[in-house]
């Protein structure tokens, strides 16, 4: 129990009382299972004449950590869940020019006025264009917030789970992981329990889901492949507005090892991408992307290997007229010895583009290149 005094009306007066409670425990600890928990709670009692009825001041921090091994370690589950309160600064950002190649972003003067606007900066596809970095400037205004975090990971080795010596089953591995981290304006809520909650009070969001299935090659069979599903949902509040980006991707890769020197791969992917901004209408778009890419790799010696690939990409804007059909041919050679590696490649890329290429969405679809023939 604690009492706090503060200067009011030129005198030291009692402003609030705090009742605090903290508990920590290792609830389960065995060879296969661990479960730890932590809780820290503070209850505030304010004087009636200074309390803000629209702001809950109670403070809570807690987490649970769980690890489980099943089926003789053929299945492993890891889980972490955290709740808490904090302070979020009202964030703004600006772009600062740095030495060429040392930045992350590029500037494109889309409206031709010679003035740098926030919506004219994009992540640079090539290092020579990366001339800017983004600097967040926190204001002096801090806002109480509710935070939550959830991390889950499941690893499965089916041959161990079923206690099988089947050679085909031994080649498989499965993995599922989830990461969700959120921050909300506190207002009258003590906590936000749901790690997937969405609402207008959200300040930050970073949610990722990954599922993968891996089929590995053996000395007798060179066939291999993998499937991956990735879903990203990100939101950031800056410059007094929200910008959100959602992406769902599917990857299917099939490969064959002829021997230790020569292998072929066929990579395929489908993406659904949506970007929305409260501040800039030019940053509102939705894309459907598809890519197929066969590739061959040959290892001449332990130090030198070469790759040759071709790819077809199709990107279509669902809320506009922009459409891209691209074909490229790429050759790569790499030399590697001890801690030194040198890699060079050359690509011929033909972009058949419909729509406004000199725009934010056009730049996104063209990967920083131009319509027509490109060499990289």
C-alpha positions as a Markdown table, in Angstrom:
| # | Residue | x | y | z |
|---|---|---|---|---|
| 1 | Unk | 0.0 | 0.0 | 0.0 |
| 2 | Unk | 1.4 | 3.4 | -1.0 |
| 3 | Unk | 0.2 | 7.0 | -0.6 |
| 4 | Unk | 1.2 | 9.7 | -3.1 |
| 5 | Unk | 1.4 | 13.4 | -2.4 |
| 6 | Unk | 1.6 | 16.2 | -4.9 |
| 7 | Unk | 1.7 | 20.0 | -4.8 |
| 8 | Unk | -1.8 | 21.5 | -5.3 |
| 9 | Unk | -2.8 | 25.0 | -4.6 |
| 10 | Unk | 0.7 | 25.8 | -3.4 |
| 11 | Unk | 0.6 | 23.1 | -0.7 |
| 12 | Unk | 1.5 | 19.4 | -0.5 |
| 13 | Unk | -1.7 | 17.3 | -0.6 |
| 14 | Unk | -2.6 | 13.7 | -0.8 |
| 15 | Unk | -3.6 | 12.8 | -4.4 |
| 16 | Unk | -4.1 | 9.0 | -4.4 |
| 17 | Unk | -3.5 | 5.7 | -2.8 |
| 18 | Unk | -2.1 | 2.6 | -4.5 |
| 19 | Unk | -2.8 | -1.0 | -3.6 |
| 20 | Unk | -0.2 | -3.3 | -5.2 |
| 21 | Unk | 0.0 | -7.1 | -5.6 |
| 22 | Unk | 2.7 | -9.2 | -7.2 |
| 23 | Unk | 2.9 | -13.0 | -7.7 |
| 24 | Unk | 5.3 | -15.2 | -9.6 |
| 25 | Unk | 5.3 | -18.9 | -9.8 |
| 26 | Unk | 6.8 | -21.9 | -11.6 |
| 27 | Unk | 3.5 | -23.8 | -11.6 |
| 28 | Unk | 4.8 | -26.9 | -13.5 |
| 29 | Unk | 8.4 | -28.1 | -14.0 |
| 30 | Unk | 8.9 | -31.6 | -15.3 |
| 31 | Unk | 11.2 | -33.1 | -18.0 |
| 32 | Unk | 8.6 | -32.6 | -20.7 |
| 33 | Unk | 6.5 | -29.7 | -19.3 |
| 34 | Unk | 7.2 | -26.2 | -17.9 |
| 35 | Unk | 4.6 | -23.6 | -17.0 |
| 36 | Unk | 5.6 | -20.2 | -15.5 |
| 37 | Unk | 3.3 | -17.3 | -14.6 |
| 38 | Unk | 3.8 | -13.7 | -13.4 |
| 39 | Unk | 1.2 | -11.1 | -12.3 |
| 40 | Unk | 1.7 | -7.5 | -11.1 |
| 41 | Unk | -1.4 | -5.5 | -10.3 |
| 42 | Unk | -1.8 | -2.0 | -9.0 |
| 43 | Unk | -5.2 | -0.5 | -8.0 |
| 44 | Unk | -5.4 | 3.3 | -7.9 |
| 45 | Unk | -7.7 | 5.2 | -5.5 |
| 46 | Unk | -7.9 | 8.9 | -6.5 |
| 47 | Unk | -9.4 | 11.9 | -4.7 |
| 48 | Unk | -12.9 | 12.6 | -6.2 |
| 49 | Unk | -12.0 | 16.1 | -7.4 |
| 50 | Unk | -9.0 | 15.0 | -9.5 |
| 51 | Unk | -10.0 | 11.8 | -11.0 |
| 52 | Unk | -10.6 | 11.5 | -14.8 |
| 53 | Unk | -13.8 | 9.5 | -15.3 |
| 54 | Unk | -12.7 | 8.7 | -18.9 |
| 55 | Unk | -9.3 | 7.3 | -18.0 |
| 56 | Unk | -8.8 | 4.1 | -16.0 |
| 57 | Unk | -5.4 | 4.4 | -14.1 |
| 58 | Unk | -5.2 | 0.8 | -12.9 |
| 59 | Unk | -2.0 | -1.0 | -13.9 |
| 60 | Unk | -1.5 | -4.6 | -14.8 |
| 61 | Unk | 1.5 | -6.6 | -16.1 |
| 62 | Unk | 1.3 | -10.4 | -16.5 |
| 63 | Unk | 2.6 | -13.2 | -18.6 |
| 64 | Unk | 2.4 | -17.0 | -19.0 |
| 65 | Unk | 5.1 | -19.2 | -20.5 |
| 66 | Unk | 4.3 | -22.8 | -21.5 |
| 67 | Unk | 6.5 | -25.4 | -23.1 |
| 68 | Unk | 5.4 | -29.0 | -23.8 |
| 69 | Unk | 7.1 | -32.0 | -25.4 |
| 70 | Unk | 4.8 | -34.8 | -26.7 |
| 71 | Unk | 5.3 | -38.2 | -28.4 |
| 72 | Unk | 9.0 | -38.6 | -27.4 |
| 73 | Unk | 9.8 | -35.0 | -28.6 |
| 74 | Unk | 8.2 | -35.7 | -32.0 |
| 75 | Unk | 5.9 | -32.7 | -31.2 |
| 76 | Unk | 6.9 | -29.5 | -29.4 |
| 77 | Unk | 4.6 | -26.7 | -28.4 |
| 78 | Unk | 5.8 | -23.3 | -27.2 |
| 79 | Unk | 3.4 | -20.6 | -26.0 |
| 80 | Unk | 3.9 | -17.2 | -24.5 |
| 81 | Unk | 1.1 | -14.7 | -23.6 |
| 82 | Unk | 1.7 | -11.3 | -22.1 |
| 83 | Unk | -0.6 | -8.4 | -21.0 |
| 84 | Unk | 0.4 | -5.0 | -19.8 |
| 85 | Unk | -0.1 | -1.2 | -19.7 |
| 86 | Unk | 2.3 | 1.4 | -20.9 |
| 87 | Unk | 2.8 | 4.8 | -22.4 |
| 88 | Unk | 2.7 | 5.5 | -26.1 |
| 89 | Unk | 4.2 | 8.6 | -27.5 |
| 90 | Unk | 2.3 | 10.4 | -30.3 |
| 91 | Unk | 4.7 | 9.5 | -33.1 |
| 92 | Unk | 5.6 | 11.4 | -36.2 |
| 93 | Unk | 8.3 | 10.6 | -38.7 |
| 94 | Unk | 10.4 | 12.3 | -41.3 |
| 95 | Unk | 12.9 | 11.2 | -43.9 |
| 96 | Unk | 16.6 | 12.1 | -43.7 |
| 97 | Unk | 19.0 | 11.9 | -46.6 |
| 98 | Unk | 22.2 | 9.9 | -46.0 |
| 99 | Unk | 25.2 | 8.7 | -48.0 |
| 100 | Unk | 24.1 | 6.9 | -51.2 |
| 101 | Unk | 23.5 | 3.2 | -50.6 |
| 102 | Unk | 23.5 | 3.6 | -46.9 |
| 103 | Unk | 19.7 | 4.2 | -46.6 |
| 104 | Unk | 16.6 | 2.2 | -46.9 |
| 105 | Unk | 14.1 | 4.5 | -48.8 |
| 106 | Unk | 14.1 | 6.3 | -52.1 |
| 107 | Unk | 12.3 | 9.5 | -53.1 |
| 108 | Unk | 10.2 | 9.8 | -56.2 |
| 109 | Unk | 8.7 | 13.3 | -57.0 |
| 110 | Unk | 5.4 | 11.9 | -58.2 |
| 111 | Unk | 3.6 | 15.3 | -58.5 |
| 112 | Unk | 6.7 | 17.1 | -60.0 |
| 113 | Unk | 6.6 | 20.0 | -57.5 |
| 114 | Unk | 10.2 | 19.5 | -56.3 |
| 115 | Unk | 9.0 | 19.2 | -52.7 |
| 116 | Unk | 9.4 | 16.0 | -50.6 |
| 117 | Unk | 6.0 | 14.7 | -49.4 |
| 118 | Unk | 5.7 | 11.8 | -47.0 |
| 119 | Unk | 3.7 | 9.7 | -49.5 |
| 120 | Unk | 6.5 | 10.0 | -52.1 |
| 121 | Unk | 9.0 | 7.8 | -50.2 |
| 122 | Unk | 9.2 | 4.0 | -50.8 |
| 123 | Unk | 11.6 | 1.2 | -49.8 |
| 124 | Unk | 14.3 | 1.2 | -52.5 |
| 125 | Unk | 14.6 | -2.0 | -54.5 |
| 126 | Unk | 18.2 | -1.4 | -55.4 |
| 127 | Unk | 21.0 | -0.2 | -53.1 |
| 128 | Unk | 22.2 | 2.7 | -55.3 |
| 129 | Unk | 18.7 | 4.3 | -54.9 |
| 130 | Unk | 18.6 | 3.9 | -51.1 |
| 131 | Unk | 19.4 | 7.5 | -50.1 |
| 132 | Unk | 17.0 | 8.1 | -47.2 |
| 133 | Unk | 16.3 | 6.7 | -43.7 |
| 134 | Unk | 13.1 | 7.2 | -41.8 |
| 135 | Unk | 13.4 | 8.8 | -38.3 |
| 136 | Unk | 10.6 | 8.7 | -35.8 |
| 137 | Unk | 10.3 | 11.9 | -33.7 |
| 138 | Unk | 8.3 | 11.3 | -30.5 |
| 139 | Unk | 6.3 | 14.2 | -29.3 |
| 140 | Unk | 6.1 | 15.3 | -25.7 |
| 141 | Unk | 2.6 | 13.9 | -25.4 |
| 142 | Unk | 2.4 | 10.4 | -24.0 |
| 143 | Unk | -0.9 | 8.5 | -24.0 |
| 144 | Unk | -1.6 | 5.5 | -21.6 |
| 145 | Unk | -2.0 | 2.3 | -23.6 |
| 146 | Unk | -3.0 | -1.4 | -23.2 |
| 147 | Unk | -0.7 | -3.9 | -24.7 |
| 148 | Unk | -0.9 | -7.7 | -25.4 |
| 149 | Unk | 1.3 | -10.2 | -27.0 |
| 150 | Unk | 0.9 | -13.8 | -28.1 |
| 151 | Unk | 3.5 | -16.2 | -29.5 |
| 152 | Unk | 2.7 | -19.8 | -30.4 |
| 153 | Unk | 4.9 | -22.3 | -32.2 |
| 154 | Unk | 4.2 | -26.0 | -33.0 |
| 155 | Unk | 6.9 | -28.3 | -34.5 |
| 156 | Unk | 5.9 | -31.8 | -35.7 |
| 157 | Unk | 8.1 | -34.7 | -36.8 |
| 158 | Unk | 5.5 | -37.3 | -38.0 |
| 159 | Unk | 7.9 | -40.3 | -38.1 |
| 160 | Unk | 8.7 | -39.8 | -34.4 |
| 161 | Unk | 5.0 | -39.1 | -33.5 |
| 162 | Unk | 3.9 | -42.4 | -35.0 |
| 163 | Unk | 7.1 | -44.2 | -34.0 |
| 164 | Unk | 7.6 | -45.2 | -37.6 |
| 165 | Unk | 10.6 | -46.3 | -39.6 |
| 166 | Unk | 8.9 | -45.5 | -42.9 |
| 167 | Unk | 11.4 | -43.8 | -45.1 |
| 168 | Unk | 8.8 | -41.7 | -46.8 |
| 169 | Unk | 7.4 | -40.4 | -43.5 |
| 170 | Unk | 10.8 | -39.6 | -42.2 |
| 171 | Unk | 11.2 | -37.0 | -45.0 |
| 172 | Unk | 8.4 | -34.8 | -43.7 |
| 173 | Unk | 8.5 | -31.9 | -41.2 |
| 174 | Unk | 5.7 | -29.5 | -40.2 |
| 175 | Unk | 5.8 | -26.1 | -38.5 |
| 176 | Unk | 3.1 | -23.7 | -37.4 |
| 177 | Unk | 3.9 | -20.4 | -35.7 |
| 178 | Unk | 1.9 | -17.3 | -34.7 |
| 179 | Unk | 3.0 | -13.9 | -33.5 |
| 180 | Unk | 0.6 | -11.2 | -32.5 |
| 181 | Unk | 1.6 | -7.9 | -30.8 |
| 182 | Unk | -0.8 | -5.0 | -30.3 |
| 183 | Unk | -1.2 | -1.7 | -28.6 |
| 184 | Unk | -4.4 | 0.2 | -27.9 |
| 185 | Unk | -5.4 | 3.5 | -26.4 |
| 186 | Unk | -6.2 | 2.7 | -22.7 |
| 187 | Unk | -9.2 | 5.0 | -22.1 |
| 188 | Unk | -11.6 | 3.3 | -19.7 |
| 189 | Unk | -10.3 | -0.3 | -20.1 |
| 190 | Unk | -7.9 | -1.9 | -17.6 |
| 191 | Unk | -6.8 | -4.6 | -20.1 |
| 192 | Unk | -7.4 | -5.8 | -23.7 |
| 193 | Unk | -7.3 | -9.6 | -23.4 |
| 194 | Unk | -8.0 | -10.6 | -27.0 |
| 195 | Unk | -4.7 | -10.6 | -29.0 |
| 196 | Unk | -6.7 | -10.5 | -32.3 |
| 197 | Unk | -9.0 | -7.6 | -31.3 |
| 198 | Unk | -9.4 | -4.8 | -33.9 |
| 199 | Unk | -10.9 | -1.4 | -33.4 |
| 200 | Unk | -10.5 | 2.3 | -33.8 |
| 201 | Unk | -8.5 | 2.6 | -30.6 |
| 202 | Unk | -5.6 | 0.5 | -32.0 |
| 203 | Unk | -2.2 | 2.2 | -32.2 |
| 204 | Unk | 0.2 | -0.6 | -33.3 |
| 205 | Unk | -0.4 | -4.0 | -34.7 |
| 206 | Unk | 2.0 | -6.7 | -35.9 |
| 207 | Unk | 0.3 | -10.1 | -36.5 |
| 208 | Unk | 2.1 | -12.9 | -38.5 |
| 209 | Unk | 1.0 | -16.5 | -39.2 |
| 210 | Unk | 3.4 | -19.0 | -40.8 |
| 211 | Unk | 2.6 | -22.6 | -41.7 |
| 212 | Unk | 5.0 | -24.8 | -43.5 |
| 213 | Unk | 5.4 | -28.4 | -44.7 |
| 214 | Unk | 8.9 | -29.6 | -45.7 |
| 215 | Unk | 9.7 | -32.7 | -47.8 |
| 216 | Unk | 13.5 | -33.4 | -47.7 |
| 217 | Unk | 15.7 | -35.2 | -50.2 |
| 218 | Unk | 17.7 | -38.3 | -49.4 |
| 219 | Unk | 20.8 | -40.0 | -50.9 |
| 220 | Unk | 18.5 | -42.4 | -52.9 |
| 221 | Unk | 15.8 | -39.9 | -53.9 |
| 222 | Unk | 16.5 | -36.3 | -54.9 |
| 223 | Unk | 12.9 | -35.2 | -54.9 |
| 224 | Unk | 12.2 | -32.4 | -52.4 |
| 225 | Unk | 9.6 | -29.6 | -51.9 |
| 226 | Unk | 7.9 | -27.4 | -49.5 |
| 227 | Unk | 4.7 | -25.4 | -49.0 |
| 228 | Unk | 4.5 | -22.2 | -47.0 |
| 229 | Unk | 1.6 | -20.1 | -46.0 |
| 230 | Unk | 2.3 | -16.6 | -44.6 |
| 231 | Unk | -0.2 | -14.0 | -43.4 |
| 232 | Unk | 1.0 | -10.6 | -42.3 |
| 233 | Unk | -1.3 | -7.9 | -40.8 |
| 234 | Unk | 0.5 | -4.7 | -39.8 |
| 235 | Unk | -0.8 | -1.3 | -38.6 |
| 236 | Unk | 1.1 | 1.8 | -37.4 |
| 237 | Unk | -0.2 | 5.1 | -36.1 |
| 238 | Unk | 2.0 | 8.0 | -37.0 |
| 239 | Unk | 1.4 | 11.6 | -38.1 |
| 240 | Unk | -1.9 | 11.3 | -36.3 |
| 241 | Unk | -3.3 | 8.7 | -38.7 |
| 242 | Unk | -3.2 | 4.9 | -39.3 |
| 243 | Unk | -1.6 | 3.1 | -42.1 |
| 244 | Unk | -2.4 | -0.7 | -42.5 |
| 245 | Unk | -0.9 | -3.3 | -44.7 |
| 246 | Unk | -2.3 | -6.9 | -45.1 |
| 247 | Unk | -0.6 | -9.6 | -47.1 |
| 248 | Unk | -1.5 | -13.3 | -47.6 |
| 249 | Unk | 1.0 | -15.5 | -49.5 |
| 250 | Unk | 1.2 | -19.1 | -50.7 |
| 251 | Unk | 4.5 | -20.6 | -51.8 |
| 252 | Unk | 4.9 | -24.0 | -53.5 |
| 253 | Unk | 8.4 | -25.2 | -54.4 |
| 254 | Unk | 9.4 | -28.5 | -56.0 |
| 255 | Unk | 12.9 | -29.6 | -56.6 |
| 256 | Unk | 15.1 | -32.5 | -57.7 |
| 257 | Unk | 18.7 | -33.2 | -57.0 |
| 258 | Unk | 20.3 | -35.2 | -59.8 |
| 259 | Unk | 23.6 | -35.4 | -57.8 |
| 260 | Unk | 25.6 | -33.2 | -55.5 |
| 261 | Unk | 26.6 | -30.9 | -58.3 |
| 262 | Unk | 23.3 | -30.4 | -60.3 |
| 263 | Unk | 19.8 | -29.6 | -59.1 |
| 264 | Unk | 16.6 | -28.0 | -60.5 |
| 265 | Unk | 13.9 | -26.1 | -58.7 |
| 266 | Unk | 10.4 | -24.8 | -59.6 |
| 267 | Unk | 9.2 | -22.0 | -57.4 |
| 268 | Unk | 5.6 | -20.7 | -57.4 |
| 269 | Unk | 3.9 | -18.1 | -55.3 |
| 270 | Unk | 0.5 | -16.3 | -55.1 |
| 271 | Unk | 0.1 | -13.1 | -53.1 |
| 272 | Unk | -2.9 | -11.0 | -52.1 |
| 273 | Unk | -1.8 | -7.5 | -50.8 |
| 274 | Unk | -3.9 | -4.7 | -49.5 |
| 275 | Unk | -2.6 | -1.3 | -48.3 |
| 276 | Unk | -4.7 | 1.4 | -46.8 |
| 277 | Unk | -3.9 | 4.9 | -45.3 |
| 278 | Unk | -6.1 | 7.4 | -43.5 |
| 279 | Unk | -3.9 | 10.3 | -44.6 |
| 280 | Unk | -2.9 | 9.5 | -48.2 |
| 281 | Unk | -5.5 | 8.2 | -50.8 |
| 282 | Unk | -2.7 | 7.4 | -53.2 |
| 283 | Unk | -1.6 | 4.7 | -50.8 |
| 284 | Unk | -4.9 | 2.8 | -50.9 |
| 285 | Unk | -4.7 | -0.2 | -53.3 |
| 286 | Unk | -5.1 | -3.9 | -53.5 |
| 287 | Unk | -3.0 | -6.3 | -55.6 |
| 288 | Unk | -3.2 | -9.9 | -56.7 |
| 289 | Unk | 0.3 | -11.2 | -57.7 |
| 290 | Unk | 1.4 | -14.5 | -59.2 |
| 291 | Unk | 4.9 | -15.8 | -60.0 |
| 292 | Unk | 6.3 | -19.0 | -61.4 |
| 293 | Unk | 10.1 | -19.5 | -61.6 |
| 294 | Unk | 12.0 | -22.6 | -62.8 |
| 295 | Unk | 15.7 | -22.6 | -61.8 |
| 296 | Unk | 18.8 | -24.8 | -62.4 |
| 297 | Unk | 21.9 | -24.8 | -60.2 |
| 298 | Unk | 25.2 | -26.3 | -61.1 |
| 299 | Unk | 28.3 | -26.5 | -58.8 |
| 300 | Unk | 31.5 | -26.6 | -60.8 |
| 301 | Unk | 33.8 | -26.9 | -57.8 |
| 302 | Unk | 33.5 | -26.5 | -54.1 |
| 303 | Unk | 34.1 | -22.8 | -54.6 |
| 304 | Unk | 32.2 | -21.9 | -57.8 |
| 305 | Unk | 28.5 | -22.5 | -58.6 |
| 306 | Unk | 26.2 | -21.0 | -61.3 |
| 307 | Unk | 22.4 | -20.5 | -61.5 |
| 308 | Unk | 20.1 | -20.0 | -64.5 |
| 309 | Unk | 16.5 | -19.1 | -64.1 |
| 310 | Unk | 13.5 | -17.6 | -65.9 |
| 311 | Unk | 10.3 | -16.2 | -64.4 |
| 312 | Unk | 6.9 | -15.1 | -65.3 |
| 313 | Unk | 5.1 | -12.6 | -63.1 |
| 314 | Unk | 1.6 | -11.2 | -63.3 |
| 315 | Unk | 0.3 | -8.5 | -61.0 |
| 316 | Unk | -3.2 | -7.0 | -61.2 |
| 317 | Unk | -4.7 | -4.1 | -59.2 |
| 318 | Unk | -8.2 | -5.1 | -58.1 |
| 319 | Unk | -9.3 | -1.5 | -57.4 |
| 320 | Unk | -7.8 | 0.1 | -60.6 |
| 321 | Unk | -6.7 | -0.5 | -64.1 |
| 322 | Unk | -3.0 | -1.3 | -63.5 |
| 323 | Unk | -1.9 | -4.7 | -64.8 |
| 324 | Unk | 1.7 | -6.1 | -65.2 |
| 325 | Unk | 2.8 | -9.1 | -67.2 |
| 326 | Unk | 6.6 | -9.6 | -66.8 |
| 327 | Unk | 9.1 | -12.1 | -68.1 |
| 328 | Unk | 12.7 | -12.3 | -67.0 |
| 329 | Unk | 15.8 | -14.4 | -67.6 |
| 330 | Unk | 18.6 | -14.4 | -65.0 |
| 331 | Unk | 22.1 | -15.8 | -64.9 |
| 332 | Unk | 24.1 | -15.9 | -61.7 |
| 333 | Unk | 27.6 | -17.0 | -60.7 |
| 334 | Unk | 29.0 | -17.2 | -57.2 |
| 335 | Unk | 32.5 | -17.8 | -55.8 |
| 336 | Unk | 32.9 | -18.7 | -52.2 |
| 337 | Unk | 35.9 | -19.5 | -50.1 |
| 338 | Unk | 36.2 | -19.5 | -46.3 |
| 339 | Unk | 34.7 | -16.3 | -45.1 |
| 340 | Unk | 34.7 | -14.5 | -48.5 |
| 341 | Unk | 31.9 | -14.7 | -51.1 |
| 342 | Unk | 31.5 | -12.9 | -54.4 |
| 343 | Unk | 28.2 | -13.1 | -56.3 |
| 344 | Unk | 27.2 | -11.5 | -59.6 |
| 345 | Unk | 24.1 | -11.8 | -61.7 |
| 346 | Unk | 22.5 | -10.3 | -64.8 |
| 347 | Unk | 18.8 | -10.1 | -65.5 |
| 348 | Unk | 16.9 | -9.2 | -68.6 |
| 349 | Unk | 13.3 | -8.2 | -67.6 |
| 350 | Unk | 10.5 | -7.3 | -70.0 |
| 351 | Unk | 7.6 | -5.5 | -68.3 |
| 352 | Unk | 4.3 | -5.3 | -70.2 |
| 353 | Unk | 2.5 | -2.7 | -68.1 |
| 354 | Unk | -0.9 | -1.1 | -68.4 |
| 355 | Unk | -1.8 | 2.0 | -66.3 |
| 356 | Unk | 0.1 | 4.8 | -64.6 |
| 357 | Unk | 3.7 | 3.6 | -64.0 |
| 358 | Unk | 4.7 | 6.8 | -62.4 |
| 359 | Unk | 2.7 | 6.3 | -59.2 |
| 360 | Unk | 3.0 | 4.7 | -55.9 |
| 361 | Unk | 1.1 | 1.6 | -56.9 |
| 362 | Unk | 2.9 | 1.5 | -60.3 |
| 363 | Unk | 6.3 | 1.6 | -58.5 |
| 364 | Unk | 5.1 | -1.2 | -56.2 |
| 365 | Unk | 4.1 | -3.4 | -59.1 |
| 366 | Unk | 7.2 | -2.7 | -61.3 |
| 367 | Unk | 9.7 | -3.2 | -58.4 |
| 368 | Unk | 11.2 | 0.1 | -59.2 |
| 369 | Unk | 11.8 | -0.7 | -62.9 |
| 370 | Unk | 10.2 | 0.8 | -66.0 |
| 371 | Unk | 7.7 | -0.5 | -68.5 |
| 372 | Unk | 9.4 | -2.3 | -71.4 |
| 373 | Unk | 12.8 | -3.8 | -71.5 |
| 374 | Unk | 15.1 | -3.6 | -68.5 |
| 375 | Unk | 18.6 | -4.9 | -67.7 |
| 376 | Unk | 19.7 | -5.3 | -64.1 |
